[in-house]
mmCIF file of C-alpha atoms in Angstrom:
data_model
loop_
_atom_site.group_PDB
_atom_site.id
_atom_site.type_symbol
_atom_site.label_atom_id
_atom_site.label_comp_id
_atom_site.label_asym_id
_atom_site.label_seq_id
_atom_site.Cartn_x
_atom_site.Cartn_y
_atom_site.Cartn_z
ATOM 1 C CA UNK A 19 27.134 3.539 -19.370
ATOM 2 C CA UNK A 20 25.300 3.780 -22.992
ATOM 3 C CA UNK A 21 23.202 6.599 -23.695
ATOM 4 C CA UNK A 22 20.724 6.234 -26.327
ATOM 5 C CA UNK A 23 16.726 6.134 -27.528
ATOM 6 C CA UNK A 24 14.664 3.985 -25.842
ATOM 7 C CA UNK A 25 13.986 2.273 -28.827
ATOM 8 C CA UNK A 26 16.108 -0.154 -28.179
ATOM 9 C CA UNK A 27 14.363 -1.765 -24.605
ATOM 10 C CA UNK A 28 12.950 -5.132 -25.548
ATOM 11 C CA UNK A 29 9.228 -5.327 -25.912
ATOM 12 C CA UNK A 30 9.122 -8.000 -23.205
ATOM 13 C CA UNK A 31 11.112 -6.207 -20.975
ATOM 14 C CA UNK A 32 8.886 -5.278 -17.627
ATOM 15 C CA UNK A 33 9.487 -1.320 -16.897
ATOM 16 C CA UNK A 34 7.916 0.788 -14.197
ATOM 17 C CA UNK A 35 8.912 4.509 -13.433
ATOM 18 C CA UNK A 36 9.477 6.694 -10.714
ATOM 19 C CA UNK A 37 8.651 10.107 -11.140
ATOM 20 C CA UNK A 38 10.438 12.568 -8.768
ATOM 21 C CA UNK A 39 7.429 15.314 -9.232
ATOM 22 C CA UNK A 40 9.181 18.223 -8.811
ATOM 23 C CA UNK A 41 12.952 17.458 -10.196
ATOM 24 C CA UNK A 42 11.031 16.582 -13.534
ATOM 25 C CA UNK A 43 8.962 20.001 -12.684
ATOM 26 C CA UNK A 44 12.163 21.957 -13.136
ATOM 27 C CA UNK A 45 14.038 20.532 -15.838
ATOM 28 C CA UNK A 46 11.212 20.623 -18.034
ATOM 29 C CA UNK A 47 11.224 24.139 -16.709
ATOM 30 C CA UNK A 48 14.345 24.850 -17.831
ATOM 31 C CA UNK A 49 14.053 23.146 -20.903
ATOM 32 C CA UNK A 50 10.963 25.835 -21.517
ATOM 33 C CA UNK A 51 7.960 22.716 -22.225
ATOM 34 C CA UNK A 52 5.579 21.160 -19.761
ATOM 35 C CA UNK A 53 5.715 17.151 -19.775
ATOM 36 C CA UNK A 54 2.197 15.953 -21.514
ATOM 37 C CA UNK A 55 1.814 12.766 -19.158
ATOM 38 C CA UNK A 56 -1.072 11.069 -21.137
ATOM 39 C CA UNK A 57 1.909 11.461 -24.150
ATOM 40 C CA UNK A 58 4.561 10.057 -21.509
ATOM 41 C CA UNK A 59 2.612 7.411 -20.022
ATOM 42 C CA UNK A 60 2.066 6.097 -23.871
ATOM 43 C CA UNK A 61 5.728 6.087 -24.623
ATOM 44 C CA UNK A 62 6.261 3.823 -22.310
ATOM 45 C CA UNK A 63 3.557 1.415 -22.630
ATOM 46 C CA UNK A 64 4.856 1.002 -26.262
ATOM 47 C CA UNK A 65 8.397 -0.226 -25.062
ATOM 48 C CA UNK A 66 7.613 -2.867 -22.683
ATOM 49 C CA UNK A 67 4.871 -3.693 -20.530
ATOM 50 C CA UNK A 68 4.450 -1.220 -18.101
ATOM 51 C CA UNK A 69 4.300 -2.739 -14.317
ATOM 52 C CA UNK A 70 3.771 0.755 -12.635
ATOM 53 C CA UNK A 71 4.021 4.959 -13.070
ATOM 54 C CA UNK A 72 4.837 5.900 -9.476
ATOM 55 C CA UNK A 73 4.461 10.183 -9.558
ATOM 56 C CA UNK A 74 5.792 11.355 -6.258
ATOM 57 C CA UNK A 75 5.380 14.507 -4.940
ATOM 58 C CA UNK A 76 4.793 16.681 -1.142
ATOM 59 C CA UNK A 77 1.726 18.696 -0.454
ATOM 60 C CA UNK A 78 2.357 21.852 1.338
ATOM 61 C CA UNK A 79 0.106 21.022 5.251
ATOM 62 C CA UNK A 80 -2.513 23.540 5.955
ATOM 63 C CA UNK A 81 -2.365 25.069 2.102
ATOM 64 C CA UNK A 82 -6.049 25.853 1.376
ATOM 65 C CA UNK A 83 -5.198 25.567 -2.141
ATOM 66 C CA UNK A 84 -2.099 24.213 -4.153
ATOM 67 C CA UNK A 85 -1.747 24.126 -7.930
ATOM 68 C CA UNK A 86 -0.011 21.144 -8.676
ATOM 69 C CA UNK A 87 -3.733 19.401 -6.939
ATOM 70 C CA UNK A 88 -5.301 19.676 -10.159
ATOM 71 C CA UNK A 89 -2.852 17.228 -11.892
ATOM 72 C CA UNK A 90 -2.274 15.132 -9.316
ATOM 73 C CA UNK A 91 -5.747 14.352 -9.174
ATOM 74 C CA UNK A 92 -5.495 13.839 -13.566
ATOM 75 C CA UNK A 93 -2.967 11.479 -12.514
ATOM 76 C CA UNK A 94 -4.464 9.512 -10.058
ATOM 77 C CA UNK A 95 -7.403 8.734 -12.284
ATOM 78 C CA UNK A 96 -5.169 7.959 -15.522
ATOM 79 C CA UNK A 97 -3.075 5.377 -15.123
ATOM 80 C CA UNK A 98 -0.428 6.574 -12.481
ATOM 81 C CA UNK A 99 0.136 6.010 -9.086
ATOM 82 C CA UNK A 100 0.416 9.006 -7.045
ATOM 83 C CA UNK A 101 2.124 8.708 -3.989
ATOM 84 C CA UNK A 102 2.433 12.185 -1.586
ATOM 85 C CA UNK A 103 3.373 13.747 1.396
ATOM 86 C CA UNK A 104 2.345 16.843 3.546
ATOM 87 C CA UNK A 105 5.357 19.090 4.252
ATOM 88 C CA UNK A 106 5.700 22.718 6.340
ATOM 89 C CA UNK A 107 6.552 25.209 4.781
ATOM 90 C CA UNK A 108 8.271 27.933 6.640
ATOM 91 C CA UNK A 109 10.227 30.773 7.367
ATOM 92 C CA UNK A 110 14.865 30.444 6.899
ATOM 93 C CA UNK A 111 16.072 32.826 9.859
ATOM 94 C CA UNK A 112 18.723 33.657 8.036
ATOM 95 C CA UNK A 113 17.733 35.033 4.336
ATOM 96 C CA UNK A 114 13.900 35.900 5.524
ATOM 97 C CA UNK A 115 13.133 33.291 2.309
ATOM 98 C CA UNK A 116 10.466 30.840 2.537
ATOM 99 C CA UNK A 117 10.970 27.439 2.043
ATOM 100 C CA UNK A 118 9.584 23.866 2.456
ATOM 101 C CA UNK A 119 11.005 21.182 4.583
ATOM 102 C CA UNK A 120 10.210 18.036 3.579
ATOM 103 C CA UNK A 121 11.352 15.160 0.743
ATOM 104 C CA UNK A 122 10.090 11.844 -1.166
ATOM 105 C CA UNK A 123 13.329 10.492 -1.653
ATOM 106 C CA UNK A 124 13.576 7.728 0.544
ATOM 107 C CA UNK A 125 9.385 7.523 -0.026
ATOM 108 C CA UNK A 126 10.067 6.483 -3.438
ATOM 109 C CA UNK A 127 13.367 4.203 -2.558
ATOM 110 C CA UNK A 128 11.473 1.752 -0.037
ATOM 111 C CA UNK A 129 9.054 1.695 -3.381
ATOM 112 C CA UNK A 130 11.588 0.945 -5.760
ATOM 113 C CA UNK A 131 13.518 -1.605 -3.624
ATOM 114 C CA UNK A 132 9.865 -3.222 -2.599
ATOM 115 C CA UNK A 133 9.708 -3.643 -6.707
ATOM 116 C CA UNK A 134 12.808 -5.175 -7.548
ATOM 117 C CA UNK A 135 11.865 -8.778 -8.221
ATOM 118 C CA UNK A 136 8.434 -7.802 -10.157
ATOM 119 C CA UNK A 137 11.529 -5.726 -12.637
ATOM 120 C CA UNK A 138 13.378 -5.800 -15.777
ATOM 121 C CA UNK A 139 14.204 -2.225 -15.686
ATOM 122 C CA UNK A 140 13.220 1.003 -14.025
ATOM 123 C CA UNK A 141 13.303 4.511 -15.209
ATOM 124 C CA UNK A 142 13.745 7.436 -12.819
ATOM 125 C CA UNK A 143 12.769 10.444 -14.133
ATOM 126 C CA UNK A 144 15.383 12.641 -11.811
ATOM 127 C CA UNK A 145 18.539 14.262 -11.889
ATOM 128 C CA UNK A 146 19.134 14.004 -7.633
ATOM 129 C CA UNK A 147 22.601 13.061 -6.814
ATOM 130 C CA UNK A 148 21.287 11.398 -3.800
ATOM 131 C CA UNK A 149 19.714 8.561 -5.931
ATOM 132 C CA UNK A 150 22.928 7.252 -6.860
ATOM 133 C CA UNK A 151 23.042 4.886 -4.205
ATOM 134 C CA UNK A 152 20.126 3.459 -4.232
ATOM 135 C CA UNK A 153 20.575 2.940 -8.086
ATOM 136 C CA UNK A 154 23.976 0.795 -7.037
ATOM 137 C CA UNK A 155 21.663 -0.819 -4.972
ATOM 138 C CA UNK A 156 19.047 -1.833 -7.680
ATOM 139 C CA UNK A 157 21.218 -2.926 -10.151
ATOM 140 C CA UNK A 158 22.774 -5.426 -7.599
ATOM 141 C CA UNK A 159 19.414 -6.910 -7.609
ATOM 142 C CA UNK A 160 19.066 -7.339 -11.489
ATOM 143 C CA UNK A 161 17.421 -4.302 -12.666
ATOM 144 C CA UNK A 162 18.114 -2.656 -15.553
ATOM 145 C CA UNK A 163 18.501 1.436 -14.154
ATOM 146 C CA UNK A 164 17.375 3.973 -16.810
ATOM 147 C CA UNK A 165 17.597 7.327 -16.067
ATOM 148 C CA UNK A 166 15.986 10.546 -17.814
ATOM 149 C CA UNK A 167 17.155 14.417 -16.872
ATOM 150 C CA UNK A 168 19.034 16.638 -19.120
ATOM 151 C CA UNK A 169 22.845 17.994 -19.837
ATOM 152 C CA UNK A 170 21.654 20.127 -22.046
ATOM 153 C CA UNK A 171 21.232 22.926 -19.525
ATOM 154 C CA UNK A 172 23.488 25.015 -17.936
ATOM 155 C CA UNK A 173 24.335 24.071 -15.470
ATOM 156 C CA UNK A 174 23.031 20.281 -16.243
ATOM 157 C CA UNK A 175 20.448 19.391 -14.112
ATOM 158 C CA UNK A 176 21.515 15.632 -14.064
ATOM 159 C CA UNK A 177 24.193 15.039 -11.056
ATOM 160 C CA UNK A 178 27.485 13.677 -12.795
ATOM 161 C CA UNK A 179 27.859 10.599 -10.800
ATOM 162 C CA UNK A 180 23.591 9.763 -10.710
ATOM 163 C CA UNK A 181 24.417 9.619 -14.762
ATOM 164 C CA UNK A 182 27.389 8.050 -14.626
ATOM 165 C CA UNK A 183 25.712 5.196 -12.068
ATOM 166 C CA UNK A 184 23.117 4.551 -14.140
ATOM 167 C CA UNK A 185 23.145 1.895 -17.336
ATOM 168 C CA UNK A 186 21.384 4.204 -19.178
ATOM 169 C CA UNK A 187 20.920 7.873 -19.391
ATOM 170 C CA UNK A 188 18.066 9.948 -21.277
ATOM 171 C CA UNK A 189 18.595 13.561 -22.104
ATOM 172 C CA UNK A 190 14.762 15.082 -21.815
ATOM 173 C CA UNK A 191 15.044 17.111 -24.587
ATOM 174 C CA UNK A 192 15.457 14.053 -26.734
ATOM 175 C CA UNK A 193 12.056 13.237 -25.502
ATOM 176 C CA UNK A 194 10.615 16.753 -26.743
ATOM 177 C CA UNK A 195 8.324 15.946 -29.536
ATOM 178 C CA UNK A 196 7.038 12.238 -27.369
ATOM 179 C CA UNK A 197 6.300 13.225 -24.409
ATOM 180 C CA UNK A 198 6.715 17.001 -24.243
ATOM 181 C CA UNK A 199 3.423 20.511 -24.723
ATOM 182 C CA UNK A 200 4.094 23.439 -25.477
ATOM 183 C CA UNK A 201 3.270 26.398 -22.176
ATOM 184 C CA UNK A 202 0.759 27.750 -23.549
ATOM 185 C CA UNK A 203 -1.638 24.670 -24.436
ATOM 186 C CA UNK A 204 -1.715 24.046 -20.928
ATOM 187 C CA UNK A 205 -4.012 20.851 -19.636
ATOM 188 C CA UNK A 206 -6.194 23.318 -17.098
ATOM 189 C CA UNK A 207 -7.795 24.530 -20.364
ATOM 190 C CA UNK A 208 -8.613 20.660 -21.597
ATOM 191 C CA UNK A 209 -7.628 17.975 -20.616
ATOM 192 C CA UNK A 210 -8.203 18.061 -17.025
ATOM 193 C CA UNK A 211 -11.337 19.415 -18.203
ATOM 194 C CA UNK A 212 -12.294 15.937 -19.548
ATOM 195 C CA UNK A 213 -13.718 12.866 -17.993
ATOM 196 C CA UNK A 214 -11.416 10.597 -16.589
ATOM 197 C CA UNK A 215 -9.801 7.455 -18.104
ATOM 198 C CA UNK A 216 -8.765 4.869 -16.147
ATOM 199 C CA UNK A 217 -5.825 3.309 -17.918
ATOM 200 C CA UNK A 218 -4.174 -0.233 -16.811
ATOM 201 C CA UNK A 219 -1.451 0.177 -14.612
ATOM 202 C CA UNK A 220 -0.351 -2.887 -15.816
ATOM 203 C CA UNK A 221 -0.403 -6.423 -14.193
ATOM 204 C CA UNK A 222 1.163 -7.658 -11.050
ATOM 205 C CA UNK A 223 -0.147 -10.755 -9.433
ATOM 206 C CA UNK A 224 -2.749 -9.569 -6.609
ATOM 207 C CA UNK A 225 -0.639 -11.721 -4.182
ATOM 208 C CA UNK A 226 2.227 -9.457 -4.622
ATOM 209 C CA UNK A 227 2.735 -7.227 -1.749
ATOM 210 C CA UNK A 228 3.733 -4.101 -4.210
ATOM 211 C CA UNK A 229 0.912 -2.007 -3.894
#
């Protein structure tokens, strides 16, 4: 496995981004900055032919307002394919704490396997060790896997077996200057109020069953 900068990626590579929304959010928070999703998209559009940028997250069923709704609405209008799932909130009988039951791992894995034949590289934004088997399966299909998470926190946000399985590991801390935004400069005050800007999602043949 090589650990290094994304600048070595070929400009003609076909790339797809798969973002585990909750995991990336937790990782950026642990590093003390917010993700600027406009800059993130631009960063990878400059690295090759970006075919898709998927963002996966859960929404709590019957919740009147979700703090993540403005973000996912903005992402959907600005070049991302947003995939959501309704989950249930419950109270743990043992601890008395509120918990959310639900995961997007299977949805992400299925989409990645379907898209594998169309791309040269998949960039996975997650440190979840449950994705190690997915990474291995995609590699068997000839896809290079980059994992973006961090080793810069204590404990690290990336599972060791996932990091070792990846072809390339990028520490999110190294991308801060290119895709980050200070938490004090949140999009709610500026970016979310801008008119939607439709960015090209890439050119996959319309006959290909990858939507």
